[in-house]
């Protein structure tokens, strides 16, 4: 796990000046790679790559980057892990040996750097080939070197398509003088890019690009509208004009002769969803669960590959528990697991995590979080997330990452289980109430929705607490408000409302105009998918890469911790989409097939409880210990002076929140995170 940055420039730079600039850019992301730094530029100084390394696999200098290929055609800067790279090596060696056997006498097709005498060691009986007869003089056992060998043998796209893993890659081709950027299929690893004048900048984080003198740093007010809508800025947009995020599953090629980046999609989540639904798994439920467990075990096994201490996040929920259970089943010693909890009612999952850890026999560590912990983290959020990001669960995510880093360098998590196996409450609610609501006349539905939303979620929670049998962690108020959204609009409008914060962000942002996204003007057709499947697909394409994966990547890398997500093995993603909806959502129970795998390892009674999520008591904290901090950022004169927001709608929500009329914590946090980011970057 590492960080990369680079530039392509018409202007060119002197060698010493260019190296110093690349080093300054790389040093801004030292947290992504504290173990090593490397800079490379071509002889003409038009292209430069820099790399910060967190040593996880092959800790020797043989893993140093940027790295040149054996025949010197390609130079690479690589962030991520290729979990099947040893299998790729084996395939490369087999193909090379076969080519050598079939080549005419006197002609060697072996890679450069191999002695001609090695040809005599090649047997026509391929079954007798051993690793000692490898035609490759491997310098080490890093996946970076494997990728480079693949590039020379197969080309860039064919190599990337063979890779199972998470990655952001920058490759310079000396033969064609082109730069290629690649991002993994679902978007675990970040990659920003864009022309700033005559310089094309790219890198893992915006702060590395900002360190270049050509960077213009003009805030994109349209992107700010998207932040208020979603609490994140969707791909391909960024907070800065002229800078984009590379779409997951895509390759980008650019050169000084071809300034307009050429995008090629090598893996499509839309096609995977459509194909999976159209070619659904036809076996029995038991066969589906068996196949799912085999795929999960293999993904977990591959992702346990590391030359450094390794552990896992454990919340005690279905997703993290099944990952830890399969880790422990394949480990000869107790797996190190980490959890955090809260004293506030309705937010503490630590007790459940502890029970699961005790059953599995893991080496468990937990931390209880207070508002003091949050106050310590909040000032670091703007630098940590690099562009405004307002998912408040970033705070506990950072804290559990910080806790884990005290003990391990790599941590596995259960993220993406909800999107793939129908885990969110909005799926279950839509399934339960959608058809019933259609029987109620439209005007009456609207009246019912207005009645529900006129009462704040907190008031609904307080009323529910007085009812017999109330489960304190149920968050009844928020669920009622979400349910009210199902009463109006078309299928797409319902989904858009469920995932929106501010209903009309362009009316709040001065000079802002909300641009098209995959949820609006650029929405995919998703042929053959029903409403719930469509919601899941859109979550996989938007919310997962732009919120969940951003949250985990920045929080973990902020403390130099590598995070890995077995659910995002693309073979598992593709199988999940083949599972019929009845094997995901059954009799009102979410993630049915995944639960059956888990119950083979953990008793059902340790798992069955209402879904909680991974949040903090933000509404209460904004009225209490965070109030003065928030008030300073939402000050009316300050908002007017900075000129990004109309003050009236923000102040209205702030006043209503403080008096307890409504819980506007999510909407306010969107504004507060931008304000804090602006303060950091002015």
XYZ file of C-alpha atoms in Angstrom, residues 125-600:
476
model
C 7.717 -31.900 -21.271
C 6.010 -28.904 -19.607
C 4.899 -31.006 -16.644
C 8.545 -31.364 -15.596
C 9.159 -27.620 -15.333
C 10.072 -26.441 -11.829
C 10.368 -22.983 -10.319
C 14.151 -23.294 -10.471
C 13.853 -23.332 -14.285
C 12.053 -19.982 -14.388
C 13.013 -17.965 -17.487
C 12.593 -14.759 -15.468
C 15.422 -13.418 -13.346
C 13.079 -12.022 -10.697
C 14.735 -9.392 -8.548
C 12.320 -9.964 -5.657
C 8.785 -11.143 -4.931
C 6.859 -7.862 -5.209
C 3.624 -7.636 -7.162
C 4.976 -4.474 -8.818
C 7.665 -6.478 -10.604
C 5.008 -9.009 -11.620
C 2.866 -6.263 -13.152
C 5.815 -4.954 -15.167
C 6.560 -8.409 -16.542
C 2.905 -8.690 -17.521
C 3.023 -5.330 -19.294
C 5.922 -6.485 -21.452
C 4.312 -9.829 -22.237
C 0.660 -8.893 -22.714
C 0.294 -5.100 -22.736
C -1.385 -2.854 -20.197
C -5.083 -3.669 -20.525
C -4.597 -7.443 -20.765
C -2.410 -7.373 -17.648
C -4.864 -5.291 -15.648
C -7.708 -7.612 -16.661
C -5.776 -10.570 -15.210
C -5.187 -8.817 -11.887
C -7.245 -9.567 -8.793
C -6.747 -6.754 -6.335
C -6.985 -3.101 -5.476
C -4.821 -0.629 -7.325
C -4.105 2.773 -8.763
C -1.363 2.604 -11.394
C 0.640 5.084 -13.451
C 2.656 3.601 -16.344
C 4.968 5.450 -18.710
C 5.576 3.729 -22.051
C 8.979 4.819 -23.378
C 8.276 3.349 -26.795
C 5.071 5.304 -27.494
C 5.717 8.234 -25.099
C 2.285 7.783 -23.538
C 1.115 7.822 -19.945
C -1.533 5.323 -18.815
C -3.446 5.551 -15.554
C -5.503 2.612 -14.275
C -7.870 2.182 -11.344
C -9.228 -1.021 -9.833
C -12.660 -2.315 -10.743
C -14.772 -0.965 -7.872
C -12.597 1.950 -6.777
C -10.737 0.978 -3.592
C -7.707 3.086 -4.457
C -8.002 6.785 -5.383
C -6.530 8.484 -8.438
C -6.942 12.162 -9.379
C -5.833 13.779 -12.636
C -6.146 16.890 -14.794
C -4.392 19.514 -16.905
C -3.314 22.648 -15.095
C -2.090 24.909 -17.870
C 0.598 23.006 -19.803
C 1.077 20.431 -17.048
C -0.873 17.205 -16.595
C -0.924 16.290 -12.904
C -1.987 13.011 -11.340
C -1.758 11.397 -7.934
C -3.322 9.496 -5.057
C -4.450 12.610 -3.182
C -5.203 16.207 -4.058
C -2.625 17.561 -1.615
C 0.130 16.071 -3.768
C -1.213 17.900 -6.825
C -1.579 21.138 -4.858
C 2.164 21.085 -4.169
C 2.872 21.754 -7.847
C 3.263 25.475 -8.700
C 0.909 25.134 -11.709
C -2.021 24.013 -9.546
C -4.823 26.590 -9.730
C -7.010 25.498 -6.776
C -10.267 27.020 -8.008
C -13.234 25.659 -6.060
C -15.878 24.038 -8.252
C -19.205 25.340 -6.926
C -21.109 22.739 -8.930
C -19.183 20.011 -7.124
C -20.027 21.748 -3.856
C -23.720 21.285 -4.732
C -23.042 17.563 -5.055
C -21.422 17.515 -1.614
C -24.598 18.933 -0.078
C -26.666 16.404 -1.987
C -24.713 13.262 -1.115
C -22.205 14.132 1.665
C -19.442 13.246 -0.820
C -18.361 14.468 -4.263
C -19.149 11.776 -6.861
C -16.758 10.578 -9.530
C -15.615 12.027 -11.892
C -15.888 15.382 -10.111
C -13.572 16.826 -7.483
C -13.766 19.987 -5.386
C -11.402 21.696 -7.847
C -12.157 22.806 -11.381
C -10.062 20.988 -13.952
C -9.285 18.026 -11.678
C -11.186 14.733 -11.968
C -11.286 11.346 -10.309
C -10.550 8.397 -12.575
C -13.667 6.234 -12.888
C -13.271 2.749 -11.340
C -12.634 -0.012 -13.862
C -11.097 2.401 -16.358
C -7.808 3.029 -18.141
C -6.811 6.556 -19.144
C -4.182 7.315 -21.781
C -2.687 10.751 -22.411
C 0.399 12.219 -24.061
C 1.869 15.587 -24.951
C 0.634 15.036 -28.493
C -2.843 13.953 -27.339
C -3.885 16.242 -24.514
C -7.476 15.006 -24.350
C -7.401 11.909 -22.106
C -8.721 8.748 -23.751
C -10.814 6.585 -21.414
C -11.321 2.838 -21.880
C -13.512 0.802 -19.537
C -12.031 -2.660 -18.948
C -14.636 -3.716 -16.321
C -18.204 -2.455 -15.999
C -20.295 -2.678 -12.847
C -23.381 -1.973 -14.960
C -22.641 -4.940 -17.230
C -21.874 -7.168 -14.244
C -25.224 -6.313 -12.636
C -27.194 -6.753 -15.863
C -25.440 -9.995 -16.800
C -25.766 -11.396 -13.287
C -29.509 -10.784 -13.138
C -29.995 -12.145 -16.664
C -27.929 -15.276 -15.921
C -28.999 -15.963 -12.366
C -27.625 -18.866 -10.332
C -29.944 -21.842 -10.881
C -28.688 -24.216 -8.199
C -30.279 -24.876 -4.832
C -29.960 -22.572 -1.844
C -27.467 -24.969 -0.222
C -25.362 -25.014 -3.391
C -25.387 -21.217 -3.512
C -24.247 -20.948 0.112
C -21.492 -23.526 -0.491
C -20.237 -21.658 -3.560
C -20.369 -18.351 -1.706
C -18.330 -19.744 1.171
C -15.692 -21.154 -1.196
C -15.308 -17.806 -2.970
C -15.156 -15.922 0.314
C -12.581 -18.293 1.792
C -10.371 -17.907 -1.273
C -10.685 -14.111 -1.265
C -9.868 -13.967 2.447
C -6.958 -16.379 2.014
C -5.439 -14.280 -0.770
C -5.879 -11.066 1.184
C -4.134 -12.516 4.244
C -0.906 -12.434 2.191
C 1.511 -10.059 3.951
C 5.060 -9.880 5.242
C 3.918 -7.683 8.158
C 1.448 -8.093 11.079
C -2.173 -8.417 9.955
C -5.583 -8.104 11.654
C -9.207 -7.142 11.043
C -11.893 -4.644 11.989
C -14.738 -6.339 13.876
C -18.051 -4.617 14.587
C -19.956 -7.761 15.500
C -22.265 -7.347 12.508
C -22.738 -9.880 9.735
C -20.144 -8.564 7.277
C -17.138 -8.092 9.528
C -17.962 -11.249 11.520
C -17.957 -13.503 8.455
C -14.612 -12.071 7.312
C -13.046 -12.603 10.740
C -14.556 -16.089 11.044
C -13.004 -17.147 7.728
C -9.691 -15.549 8.680
C -9.604 -17.418 11.967
C -10.553 -20.682 10.235
C -7.433 -20.317 8.063
C -5.022 -19.072 10.740
C -2.886 -21.144 13.108
C -2.891 -18.376 15.718
C -5.527 -15.941 17.050
C -6.371 -13.212 14.544
C -5.957 -9.716 15.913
C -9.330 -7.907 15.862
C -10.267 -4.315 16.688
C -13.498 -2.562 17.646
C -14.642 0.736 19.093
C -17.738 1.513 21.119
C -19.759 4.431 22.484
C -21.333 5.058 25.856
C -24.362 6.649 24.146
C -27.360 4.368 23.720
C -28.094 3.134 20.222
C -24.520 3.478 18.944
C -22.527 0.853 20.795
C -21.706 -2.334 18.877
C -18.567 -3.090 20.872
C -20.379 -5.530 23.169
C -21.467 -7.585 20.150
C -17.990 -7.492 18.636
C -16.528 -8.732 21.910
C -18.968 -11.646 22.044
C -18.102 -12.705 18.483
C -14.377 -12.339 19.207
C -14.664 -14.514 22.304
C -16.520 -17.209 20.388
C -13.968 -17.248 17.555
C -10.998 -16.961 19.906
C -9.448 -13.849 18.380
C -6.945 -11.548 20.055
C -9.402 -8.689 20.565
C -8.771 -5.011 21.377
C -11.473 -2.393 21.907
C -11.682 1.340 22.579
C -14.652 3.309 23.887
C -15.039 6.664 22.151
C -16.118 9.901 23.827
C -16.824 13.326 22.386
C -13.319 14.260 23.514
C -11.954 11.692 21.069
C -14.096 13.207 18.331
C -12.894 16.716 19.125
C -9.311 15.527 18.749
C -10.057 14.039 15.308
C -12.222 16.790 13.780
C -9.410 19.347 13.227
C -7.545 16.716 11.180
C -10.453 15.763 8.902
C -9.856 18.433 6.200
C -6.242 17.369 5.690
C -7.068 13.695 6.097
C -9.820 13.617 3.458
C -8.209 16.257 1.251
C -11.493 17.438 -0.236
C -14.728 18.127 1.642
C -16.215 14.830 2.840
C -19.099 14.768 5.285
C -19.840 11.180 6.219
C -19.585 11.574 9.990
C -18.710 7.891 10.399
C -15.270 8.933 9.144
C -14.531 9.802 12.787
C -14.994 6.306 14.255
C -13.390 4.840 11.120
C -10.269 6.895 11.748
C -10.265 5.971 15.445
C -10.538 2.224 14.818
C -7.795 2.536 12.166
C -5.614 4.362 14.650
C -6.267 1.636 17.225
C -5.428 -1.128 14.757
C -2.215 0.564 13.594
C -0.807 0.300 17.091
C -0.707 -3.474 16.568
C -0.753 -4.292 12.822
C 0.130 -2.852 9.407
C -2.682 -4.507 7.425
C -6.344 -4.826 8.397
C -9.199 -6.593 6.606
C -12.767 -5.271 6.803
C -16.296 -6.315 5.864
C -17.106 -3.269 3.757
C -19.256 -3.781 0.620
C -21.349 -6.592 2.116
C -24.401 -4.327 2.272
C -24.252 -3.301 -1.386
C -23.672 -6.837 -2.675
C -26.030 -8.813 -0.439
C -28.958 -6.425 0.051
C -28.027 -5.216 3.531
C -29.337 -1.672 3.824
C -32.635 -0.947 5.528
C -33.802 1.010 2.484
C -33.838 -2.228 0.472
C -35.857 -4.070 3.096
C -38.249 -1.156 3.578
C -38.813 -0.819 -0.155
C -39.534 -4.537 -0.426
C -41.923 -4.461 2.528
C -43.860 -1.292 1.810
C -43.516 -0.592 -1.911
C -46.384 -2.742 -3.183
C -48.624 -1.887 -0.216
C -48.216 1.845 -0.723
C -49.285 1.566 -4.356
C -52.748 0.619 -3.062
C -53.097 3.964 -1.247
C -54.274 6.978 -3.319
C -51.488 9.417 -4.177
C -52.915 12.465 -2.323
C -53.337 10.404 0.845
C -49.764 9.103 0.584
C -48.447 12.650 0.344
C -50.497 13.705 3.351
C -49.175 10.763 5.374
C -45.585 11.586 4.348
C -45.962 15.222 5.421
C -47.363 14.110 8.767
C -44.453 11.765 9.444
C -41.719 14.221 8.439
C -43.298 17.091 10.378
C -42.122 15.320 13.540
C -38.365 15.082 14.042
C -36.646 11.678 14.195
C -35.580 12.445 17.750
C -39.186 13.008 18.842
C -40.205 9.740 17.171
C -37.363 7.995 19.046
C -38.519 9.496 22.336
C -42.099 8.346 21.702
C -40.926 4.867 20.713
C -38.889 4.518 23.910
C -42.131 4.658 25.895
C -43.589 1.741 23.937
C -43.273 -1.837 25.277
C -40.604 -3.928 23.612
C -38.743 -0.977 22.073
C -35.215 -1.798 20.936
C -33.027 1.163 21.769
C -30.726 0.710 18.806
C -33.538 0.733 16.252
C -33.419 4.491 15.339
C -37.150 4.439 14.658
C -37.297 8.141 13.775
C -34.796 7.973 10.934
C -36.486 4.862 9.545
C -39.894 6.548 9.592
C -38.492 9.547 7.730
C -36.898 7.265 5.140
C -40.149 5.348 4.847
C -42.018 8.580 4.176
C -39.864 9.064 1.087
C -41.295 5.853 -0.381
C -44.730 7.450 -0.517
C -43.961 9.835 -3.378
C -42.424 9.808 -6.826
C -41.165 7.367 -9.428
C -38.701 4.558 -8.686
C -35.677 6.706 -9.548
C -37.101 9.669 -7.628
C -37.644 7.482 -4.565
C -34.062 6.235 -4.634
C -32.669 9.722 -5.246
C -34.653 11.057 -2.291
C -33.453 8.234 -0.026
C -29.784 8.994 -0.731
C -30.062 12.808 -0.664
C -29.316 15.268 2.121
C -30.205 18.751 0.845
C -33.165 18.543 -1.551
C -32.136 21.589 -3.611
C -28.437 22.264 -2.996
C -28.205 24.747 -5.879
C -30.463 27.058 -3.863
C -27.935 26.999 -1.016
C -24.655 27.328 -2.960
C -24.073 30.783 -4.434
C -23.390 30.415 -8.166
C -23.736 26.639 -8.005
C -25.561 24.409 -10.472
C -25.896 20.714 -9.661
C -24.280 18.709 -12.504
C -25.398 15.365 -13.921
C -24.308 12.187 -12.150
C -25.083 8.468 -12.368
C -28.118 9.233 -10.213
C -29.496 11.977 -12.458
C -28.729 12.903 -16.051
C -26.184 10.122 -16.607
C -28.158 7.306 -14.974
C -27.481 3.884 -16.568
C -30.367 1.887 -18.022
C -29.730 -1.227 -15.881
C -31.872 -3.424 -18.098
C -33.744 -6.252 -16.399
C -33.257 -5.018 -12.819
C -36.186 -4.461 -10.472
C -36.335 -1.500 -8.089
C -34.342 -3.092 -5.268
C -31.713 -4.491 -7.643
C -31.481 -1.092 -9.275
C -30.933 0.564 -5.882
C -28.205 -1.951 -5.068
C -26.492 -1.406 -8.417
C -26.538 2.376 -8.075
C -25.157 2.070 -4.537
C -22.339 -0.127 -5.861
C -21.555 2.401 -8.584
C -21.795 5.574 -6.473
C -22.132 5.351 -2.708
C -19.662 2.467 -2.341
C -16.666 3.945 -4.231
C -17.275 7.614 -3.455
C -18.288 7.359 0.202
C -17.476 4.017 1.847
C -14.181 3.334 0.066
C -13.020 6.956 0.353
C -13.831 6.928 4.057
C -11.850 3.752 4.740
C -8.899 4.537 2.451
C -8.199 8.001 3.857
C -8.795 6.992 7.475
C -6.537 3.948 7.252
C -3.815 5.524 5.124
C -3.874 8.565 7.392
C -2.230 6.346 10.015
C -0.213 4.281 7.474
C -2.511 1.265 7.765
C -3.336 -0.843 4.711
C -7.027 -1.721 4.505
C -8.249 -4.695 2.477
C -11.818 -5.700 1.567
C -12.385 -9.339 0.575
C -15.948 -8.640 -0.583
C -14.491 -6.566 -3.426
C -12.708 -9.476 -5.065
C -14.323 -9.035 -8.482
C -15.050 -12.761 -8.777
C -17.128 -12.485 -5.601
C -18.824 -9.315 -6.855
C -19.805 -11.078 -10.075
C -21.129 -14.136 -8.213
C -23.131 -11.965 -5.811
C -24.944 -10.416 -8.756
C -25.883 -13.886 -10.013
C -27.589 -14.760 -6.729
C -31.374 -14.365 -6.994
C -32.857 -11.630 -4.854
C -34.638 -14.316 -2.802
C -31.215 -15.503 -1.604
C -30.320 -12.020 -0.416
C -33.610 -10.706 0.987
C -35.841 -13.480 2.387
C -38.842 -13.127 4.701
C -37.744 -9.617 5.640
C -34.202 -10.739 6.497
C -31.329 -9.053 4.667
C -28.126 -10.783 3.478
C -29.733 -14.228 3.767
C -27.050 -16.270 1.931
C -24.232 -14.448 3.687
C -25.835 -15.121 7.052
C -25.986 -18.841 6.263
C -22.219 -18.838 5.697
C -21.692 -16.998 8.970
C -23.944 -19.356 10.974
C -21.583 -22.200 10.084
